[in-house]
Amino acid sequence: MSSTRSTSSTRWIESLSPWPADGFGLERMRALLAALGDPQERYPAIHVVGTNGKSTTTRMTEELLLDAGLSVGAYLSPHVRGWSERIRIGGAEADFEAAVAAVRPAAEALGATQFESLTAAALHAFAEEGVDVAVVEAGLGGRYDATNVLCSRVVVLTNVAFDHMDVLGETREEIASEKLAVVRPGCTVVTGDEEWRGLAEENGAASVVAAGYSNLALAVAAAEAFLGRPVDPHAAEHVELAGRLERRGEHPLELWDGAHNLAALGYLLPRLPEREYVLVCSILRDKRPALMVEALSVLGGTFVATQSSAARCLPAPELAKLADAHFERVEALADPHVARRRALDLAGRDGAVLVTGSLYLLTELSGPDDQP
């Protein structure tokens, strides 16, 4: 494929809206896959849903199945450093541009969204490669998510917390119901605890495994449920994802974590090294930013508010206003690169900086201007 065509494929994906203008549903996604020959029917799948930890659980499950000798496709979202992180085959990133180019004509003809096009590209690439299994991370919820088209033998529910409540519901029970709507009759459901056993069984699960809350425990249970035999957990211990407790520098200590809701902060805070942090934050408007800012205030007295280009992002001045009640020093700098450099200056060589609040922020900072 020529470099011009490759570039145009990526630019085309970037030009698409991630949100359906006509509401959520699966009709267009099913039509797109039908136009591609229904590639999702050519392999079994492990479907990973939940509020937090999906990408890490997906990658760990992928590694465990690779170690067991299978050919594995994996689909993750969102990305941090580049679009190619999203589609993996055989333990490595697939040719992203080729995967997108293969589905573009059909996607354009149907007016597919960005996520629908990406999902179709992954599922088609897996079929072309002849994978033994696909491990697929859901995007938003489950019932109307573009990934809810799979022949799933195993469904993993990582956890359930308050997120995307405008779409998924106001209670944890309503949110869990949307996520577990992906269960296929006869499949195995792996959950963090017993709380959702009844709901999983109501949706047709033949068996439910309560594996515990850790990503590794969930991945091991998922791989073993798929294979029907034990796996070696050590095969997944090396898995590290960009933007998840990622150490970016030592002097000052600089950590990046894409914690984007209260539940994710609850996981992150006790795992941080004990330091006084200068915070660089961008938070989406629908993620209860006031509560997130309050939770982050235990880490230090300096808060640098910034903003990503995501449509739902809270503008830096509004975020700064929320932080005023909880931090001694608050600055608003809309440009993420400028905000990060300012935080590094404020921290000094012996200080510490935490960049958090949104994976969209980390994606933008991973561009060519991310060096101090």
Coordinates of C-alpha atoms in Angstrom, one line a residue, residues 54-290:
K54 CA -10.9 -3.4 30.2
S55 CA -7.8 -2.7 28.1
T56 CA -5.4 -4.2 30.6
T57 CA -7.6 -7.3 31.1
T58 CA -7.9 -7.6 27.3
R59 CA -4.1 -7.4 26.8
M60 CA -3.5 -9.9 29.7
T61 CA -6.0 -12.4 28.2
E62 CA -4.3 -12.0 24.8
E63 CA -0.9 -12.8 26.3
L64 CA -2.2 -15.9 28.2
L65 CA -3.8 -17.3 25.1
L66 CA -0.7 -16.6 23.0
D67 CA 1.3 -18.4 25.6
A68 CA -1.1 -21.4 25.3
G69 CA -0.2 -21.6 21.6
L70 CA -3.2 -19.9 20.0
S71 CA -3.3 -17.4 17.1
V72 CA -5.0 -14.4 18.8
G73 CA -6.5 -11.1 17.7
A74 CA -7.1 -8.3 20.2
Y75 CA -9.0 -5.1 19.9
L76 CA -8.6 -2.3 22.4
S77 CA -9.8 1.3 22.9
P78 CA -9.0 4.1 23.2
H79 CA -5.4 4.4 22.2
V80 CA -2.8 6.7 23.8
R81 CA 0.2 6.8 21.5
G82 CA -1.3 6.0 18.2
W83 CA -4.2 4.4 16.4
S84 CA -2.3 1.2 15.7
E85 CA -2.5 0.3 19.4
R86 CA -6.1 -0.7 18.8
I87 CA -5.8 -3.7 16.5
R88 CA -3.3 -6.5 17.4
I89 CA -2.7 -9.8 15.7
G90 CA -0.3 -12.5 16.8
G91 CA 1.0 -10.5 19.8
A92 CA 1.9 -7.4 17.8
E93 CA 0.2 -4.3 16.3
A94 CA -1.5 -5.1 13.0
D95 CA -1.1 -3.0 9.8
F96 CA -3.6 -0.4 10.9
E97 CA -3.8 1.4 7.6
A98 CA -4.4 -1.7 5.6
A99 CA -7.1 -2.9 8.0
V100 CA -8.9 0.4 7.7
A101 CA -8.5 0.6 4.0
A102 CA -10.1 -2.9 3.6
V103 CA -13.4 -1.7 5.2
R104 CA -13.5 1.9 4.1
P105 CA -15.6 1.6 0.9
A106 CA -18.4 -0.3 2.7
A107 CA -18.1 2.0 5.8
E108 CA -18.4 5.1 3.7
A109 CA -21.4 3.7 1.8
L110 CA -23.2 3.1 5.0
G111 CA -22.1 6.3 6.8
A112 CA -20.5 4.3 9.6
T113 CA -19.2 6.1 12.7
Q114 CA -15.5 6.1 13.7
F115 CA -16.0 3.4 16.3
E116 CA -18.1 1.2 14.0
S117 CA -15.4 1.6 11.2
L118 CA -12.6 0.7 13.6
T119 CA -14.5 -2.3 15.0
A120 CA -15.2 -3.6 11.5
A121 CA -11.6 -3.1 10.5
A122 CA -10.5 -5.2 13.5
L123 CA -13.0 -8.0 13.0
H124 CA -12.3 -8.2 9.3
A125 CA -8.5 -8.3 9.9
F126 CA -8.9 -11.1 12.4
A127 CA -10.9 -13.1 9.9
E128 CA -8.4 -12.5 7.1
E129 CA -5.5 -13.6 9.4
G130 CA -7.5 -16.7 10.5
V131 CA -7.1 -16.2 14.2
D132 CA -8.2 -18.9 16.6
V133 CA -9.8 -16.4 19.0
A134 CA -10.4 -12.7 19.2
V135 CA -10.3 -10.8 22.6
V136 CA -12.4 -7.7 22.1
E137 CA -12.8 -4.8 24.4
A138 CA -16.2 -3.0 24.3
G139 CA -16.4 0.7 23.8
L140 CA -19.4 2.1 25.7
G141 CA -21.7 -0.1 27.6
G142 CA -22.6 -3.3 25.7
R143 CA -26.1 -3.6 24.5
Y144 CA -25.8 -1.1 21.7
D145 CA -22.0 -1.1 21.4
A146 CA -20.6 -1.8 18.0
T147 CA -18.7 -4.8 19.5
N148 CA -22.0 -6.6 20.4
V149 CA -21.9 -8.7 17.3
L150 CA -19.5 -11.4 18.4
C151 CA -19.8 -15.1 18.7
S152 CA -18.7 -14.9 22.3
R153 CA -17.8 -18.0 24.3
V154 CA -16.7 -16.0 27.3
V155 CA -17.8 -12.5 28.5
V156 CA -15.7 -10.7 31.1
L157 CA -17.3 -8.0 33.3
T158 CA -14.4 -6.3 34.9
N159 CA -16.4 -4.1 37.3
V160 CA -19.4 -1.8 37.4
A161 CA -19.2 1.9 38.5
F162 CA -20.9 5.1 37.7
D163 CA -19.9 6.2 34.2
H164 CA -21.7 7.3 31.0
M165 CA -24.9 7.5 33.1
D166 CA -26.7 9.6 30.4
V167 CA -26.5 6.5 28.2
L168 CA -26.3 3.5 30.5
G169 CA -28.5 4.4 33.4
E170 CA -28.5 6.1 36.8
T171 CA -27.9 3.0 39.0
R172 CA -25.2 0.3 39.1
E173 CA -27.9 -2.3 38.4
E174 CA -29.0 -0.4 35.2
I175 CA -25.4 0.0 34.1
A176 CA -24.6 -3.7 34.7
S177 CA -27.7 -4.7 32.7
E178 CA -26.5 -2.7 29.7
K179 CA -23.1 -4.3 29.9
L180 CA -24.2 -7.9 30.4
A181 CA -26.6 -7.6 27.5
V182 CA -23.7 -8.9 25.4
V183 CA -24.0 -12.4 27.0
R184 CA -24.8 -15.1 24.6
P185 CA -26.8 -18.2 25.7
G186 CA -24.5 -20.9 26.9
C187 CA -21.4 -18.7 27.3
T188 CA -19.3 -18.4 30.5
V189 CA -19.3 -15.0 32.3
V190 CA -16.3 -14.0 34.4
T191 CA -17.0 -11.3 36.9
G192 CA -15.1 -9.5 39.6
D193 CA -17.4 -10.8 42.3
E194 CA -20.7 -12.6 43.0
E195 CA -22.9 -9.5 42.8
W196 CA -23.8 -9.9 39.1
R197 CA -24.2 -13.7 39.0
G198 CA -28.0 -13.6 38.9
L199 CA -28.1 -11.0 36.1
A200 CA -25.6 -13.0 34.1
E201 CA -27.6 -16.1 34.5
E202 CA -30.8 -14.3 33.6
N203 CA -29.1 -13.2 30.3
G204 CA -28.3 -16.8 29.4
A205 CA -24.9 -17.6 31.0
A206 CA -24.3 -21.3 31.4
S207 CA -21.7 -20.7 34.1
V208 CA -20.4 -17.7 36.1
V209 CA -16.9 -17.5 37.5
A210 CA -16.3 -14.9 40.3
A211 CA -12.6 -14.4 39.8
G212 CA -11.8 -11.4 42.0
Y213 CA -11.1 -7.8 41.2
S214 CA -7.6 -7.8 39.8
N215 CA -7.1 -7.6 36.0
L216 CA -4.8 -10.6 36.1
A217 CA -7.3 -12.7 38.0
L218 CA -10.0 -11.8 35.5
A219 CA -7.7 -12.6 32.5
V220 CA -6.6 -15.9 33.9
A221 CA -10.2 -17.0 34.6
A222 CA -11.2 -15.8 31.1
A223 CA -8.4 -17.7 29.3
E224 CA -9.0 -20.9 31.4
A225 CA -12.8 -20.7 30.7
F226 CA -12.1 -20.5 26.9
L227 CA -9.4 -23.2 26.8
G228 CA -10.9 -25.5 29.4
R229 CA -7.5 -26.0 31.1
P230 CA -5.2 -24.1 33.4
V231 CA -2.9 -21.4 32.1
D232 CA 0.4 -20.0 33.4
P233 CA -0.4 -16.6 35.0
H234 CA 3.3 -15.5 34.7
A235 CA 2.8 -15.1 30.9
A236 CA 0.8 -12.0 31.5
E237 CA 2.8 -10.4 34.3
H238 CA 4.8 -8.2 31.9
V239 CA 1.8 -6.5 30.3
E240 CA 2.1 -2.7 30.6
L241 CA -0.2 -0.3 28.9
A242 CA 0.6 3.3 27.9
G243 CA -1.1 5.8 30.2
R244 CA -1.6 3.4 33.1
L245 CA 0.7 4.3 36.0
E246 CA 3.2 5.1 33.3
R247 CA 6.5 6.6 34.5
R248 CA 7.6 9.3 32.1
G249 CA 10.5 10.9 34.0
E250 CA 12.6 10.8 37.1
H251 CA 13.7 14.4 37.8
P252 CA 11.1 15.4 38.5
L253 CA 9.2 12.2 38.9
E254 CA 6.5 12.3 36.3
L255 CA 3.6 9.8 36.2
W256 CA 0.8 9.6 33.6
D257 CA -2.4 7.8 34.3
G258 CA -5.6 8.0 32.3
A259 CA -8.0 7.6 35.4
H260 CA -11.1 9.2 34.0
N261 CA -13.8 8.6 36.6
L262 CA -14.1 8.2 40.4
A263 CA -13.7 4.5 40.4
A264 CA -10.5 4.7 38.4
L265 CA -9.2 7.3 40.8
G266 CA -10.1 4.9 43.7
Y267 CA -7.8 2.4 42.0
L268 CA -5.0 4.9 41.3
L269 CA -4.6 6.9 44.5
P270 CA -3.4 4.1 46.8
R271 CA -0.9 2.9 44.2
L272 CA 1.0 6.1 43.7
P273 CA 4.3 6.6 45.4
E274 CA 4.0 8.8 48.5
R275 CA 4.9 12.3 47.2
E276 CA 3.6 15.8 47.1
Y277 CA 2.3 16.1 43.5
V278 CA 1.8 19.0 41.1
L279 CA -1.3 17.9 39.2
V280 CA -2.0 18.4 35.5
C281 CA -5.6 17.5 34.8
S282 CA -8.2 17.5 32.1
I283 CA -11.6 16.0 32.8
L284 CA -14.7 15.4 30.7
R285 CA -17.8 17.3 31.6
D286 CA -19.9 14.1 32.2
K287 CA -17.4 12.4 34.6
R288 CA -18.5 14.3 37.8
P289 CA -15.4 16.5 37.7
A290 CA -16.1 18.3 40.9

